[in-house]
C-alpha atoms as one frame of an Amber mdcrd trajectory, in Angstrom:
protein
  -7.994   9.910  -6.580  -7.478  10.925  -2.953  -6.600   8.951   0.155  -7.053
  10.536   3.600  -7.135  13.983   2.008  -3.991  13.342  -0.053  -3.596  12.718
  -3.761  -3.234   8.985  -4.364  -1.548   7.482  -7.422  -2.142   3.792  -8.118
   0.284   1.785 -10.229   0.229  -1.900 -11.050   3.831  -3.096 -10.747   4.643
  -6.720 -11.621   1.006  -7.694 -11.130   0.640  -6.033  -7.725  -0.989  -2.684
  -6.997   1.108   0.009  -5.326  -0.421   3.137  -3.812   1.539   6.399  -3.608
   0.761   9.729  -1.924   3.033  12.297  -3.631   3.661  15.614  -1.922   4.740
  17.365  -5.125   4.648  17.181  -8.904   7.713  18.281 -10.865   7.568  18.950
 -14.609  10.977  19.117 -16.280  11.235  21.032 -19.535  14.000  21.562 -22.096
  15.457  18.174 -21.169  16.945  17.302 -24.558  20.367  15.641 -24.609  21.465
  17.680 -27.660  21.987  21.200 -26.292  22.147  22.728 -29.778  18.740  21.231
 -30.592  17.360  22.586 -27.322  18.626  26.067 -28.182  17.024  25.786 -31.627
  13.704  24.865 -29.991  14.013  27.854 -27.637  14.517  30.109 -30.658  11.435
  28.609 -32.337   9.334  29.251 -29.255  10.724  32.769 -28.923   9.357  33.492
 -32.394   5.926  32.555 -30.994   6.352  34.847 -28.013   7.517  32.247 -25.459
  10.165  33.672 -23.131  13.525  31.963 -22.711  13.503  29.558 -19.727  15.168
  30.610 -16.493  17.287  27.444 -16.548  18.089  24.508 -18.835  16.698  22.040
 -17.965  13.761  23.945 -16.481  12.351  22.507 -13.247   8.748  23.471 -12.474
   7.043  22.339  -9.268   3.259  22.062  -8.913   0.726  20.765  -6.416   0.167
  17.020  -6.785  -3.555  17.639  -7.226  -2.883  18.197 -10.940  -2.162  14.468
 -11.321  -5.115  12.452 -12.579  -5.795   8.854 -13.555  -9.340   9.510 -14.696
 -10.405   8.547 -18.266 -11.095  12.182 -19.223  -9.901  15.687 -18.394 -11.662
  19.053 -18.660  -9.829  22.054 -20.077 -10.633  25.699 -20.733 -10.508  26.827
 -24.356  -9.943  24.873 -27.555  -6.152  25.105 -27.817  -4.548  22.623 -25.441
  -2.658  19.434 -26.220  -0.884  16.493 -24.633   2.785  15.541 -24.543   3.898
  11.962 -23.889   6.566  11.814 -21.179   8.444   9.277 -19.088   7.209   9.757
 -15.520   9.295   8.836 -12.491   7.638   8.145  -9.124   9.952   8.368  -6.135
   8.734   6.815  -2.869  11.359   6.929  -0.111  14.178   4.683  -1.351  12.142
   3.125  -4.183  11.748   4.471  -7.714   9.206   3.528 -10.348   8.589   4.411
 -13.995   5.379   5.024 -15.916   4.080   7.235 -18.726   2.107  10.458 -18.503
   0.940  13.416 -20.538   2.068  16.958 -19.777  -1.161  18.469 -21.096  -0.565
  22.180 -21.785  -2.620  25.264 -22.664  -0.949  26.470 -25.875  -2.490  29.952
 -25.871  -1.273  30.621 -22.344   2.130  29.104 -23.144   2.985  32.145 -25.250
   2.284  34.366 -22.241   3.599  32.345 -19.283   5.185  28.908 -19.610   4.656
  27.764 -16.023   1.053  28.977 -15.910   0.302  27.095 -19.137   1.278  23.873
 -17.379  -0.523  24.681 -14.125  -3.984  25.125 -15.660  -4.175  21.607 -17.131
  -4.491  18.210 -15.425  -1.563  15.808 -15.833  -2.809  12.299 -16.764  -0.719
   9.336 -15.590  -1.026   5.674 -16.584  -2.222   2.981 -14.179   0.733   0.619
 -14.600   4.498   0.905 -14.474   7.880  -0.704 -13.866  10.316  -0.701 -11.004
  13.179   1.530 -12.143  15.764  -1.149 -11.421  13.927  -3.484 -13.814  14.887
  -1.156 -16.680  18.554  -1.800 -15.948  20.769  -0.538 -18.786  17.879  -0.285
 -21.265  16.915   3.352 -20.659  18.086   4.561 -24.075  16.058   1.765 -25.674
  12.777   3.106 -24.295  10.409   4.559 -26.909   7.688   7.170 -26.388   4.742
   7.277 -28.778   1.464   9.096 -28.797  -1.644   9.110 -30.973  -4.411  11.678
 -31.216  -8.026  11.341 -32.315  -7.810   7.574 -32.561  -4.936   6.291 -34.676
  -3.183   9.465 -35.858   0.499   9.079 -34.903   1.524  12.275 -33.108   4.860
  11.455 -31.440   7.396   8.671 -31.941  10.814   9.115 -30.373  13.549   7.470
 -28.362  14.259   8.226 -24.724  17.880   8.644 -25.847  16.867  12.058 -27.213
  16.561  13.346 -23.641  18.788  13.426 -20.592  18.568  10.289 -18.444  15.312
  10.416 -16.393  16.951   9.346 -13.147  19.747  11.878 -13.574  17.147  14.599
 -14.122  15.261  13.553 -10.996  18.493  13.574  -8.977  19.202  17.123 -10.203
  15.896  18.653  -9.017  16.968  21.666  -6.878  14.824  21.022  -3.817  14.952
  23.637  -1.067  15.620  21.693   2.109  15.704  18.282   0.443  13.164  16.233
  -1.523   9.861  15.048  -0.045   9.516  11.366   0.758   7.234  10.859  -2.252
   6.987  12.881  -5.448   6.207  12.499  -9.151   8.386  13.901 -11.958   7.638
  14.319 -15.667  11.029  14.086 -17.382  10.610  15.546 -20.880   8.878  14.805
 -24.154   9.845  14.035 -27.760   9.016  16.100 -30.878   5.583  15.980 -32.451
   5.018  14.843 -36.022   3.751  17.910 -37.861   2.343  20.836 -35.912   1.447
  20.953 -32.229  -2.333  20.701 -32.263  -5.323  19.953 -30.033  -7.354  16.755
 -30.097 -10.409  15.243 -28.469  -8.453  12.205 -27.349  -4.838  11.395 -26.494
  -3.089   8.035 -26.184   0.499   7.598 -24.982   2.693   4.495 -24.900   6.046
   3.694 -23.313   7.793   0.606 -24.706  11.130  -0.969 -23.883  13.040  -4.099
 -24.882  11.933  -7.016 -22.715   9.483  -4.852 -20.750   5.665  -4.912 -20.828
   4.284  -1.829 -22.607   2.719   0.927 -20.509  -0.323   2.651 -21.997  -2.277
   5.794 -21.150  -5.489   6.943 -22.807  -7.800   9.846 -21.998 -10.468  12.045
 -23.524 -10.256  15.840 -23.656 -13.454  17.742 -22.858 -13.615  21.511 -23.305
 -15.604  23.529 -20.781 -18.472  25.323 -22.613 -17.701  28.932 -23.503 -19.873
  31.945 -22.738 -21.265  34.256 -25.390 -19.451  37.593 -25.463
């Protein structure tokens, strides 16, 4: 959605709609709290041809136009997949939390990590929480995702990753952060193999907090005969 030529993100917070116009999208990778586990994951990806990241965590900045709240996304090729992530929306001196999917082209990932992120839309839920409402319950947040209906794909605790607000504070902005931006703060492991699906559903739950849900369809652009 766009407002006055800018990307607009709508979130229902405590029953009221808030409208945001982010100037940037940041995707944070390799955000695991256990550094040894992160290094193991890097080694696994290296075996698939994925180059070692330039930094850990890895901060990748993209145009906000990749953000979508539409019920479906279109992708090129059959091998892309979603990743449930805690998403932080910063708007001046206010911070909000929702859930999103860092949809990624897996074929391109083996060639260029950042490009594999840039070619796919980034779905974001339509509801969220004020960050201060989470209080001291951050490690109690749980990320889950399902594919193709009810197939459980991810189920992990936010405690597996570095604190989302600490990650956002560590983004190395040149010249300071924009007034409004959106940050994806890391995912949790998949159950089984990373694989594509025709539908993706993500959930963010926390003790004493209303669940946040995201659901979207994945449509593949028709291929040409070669």
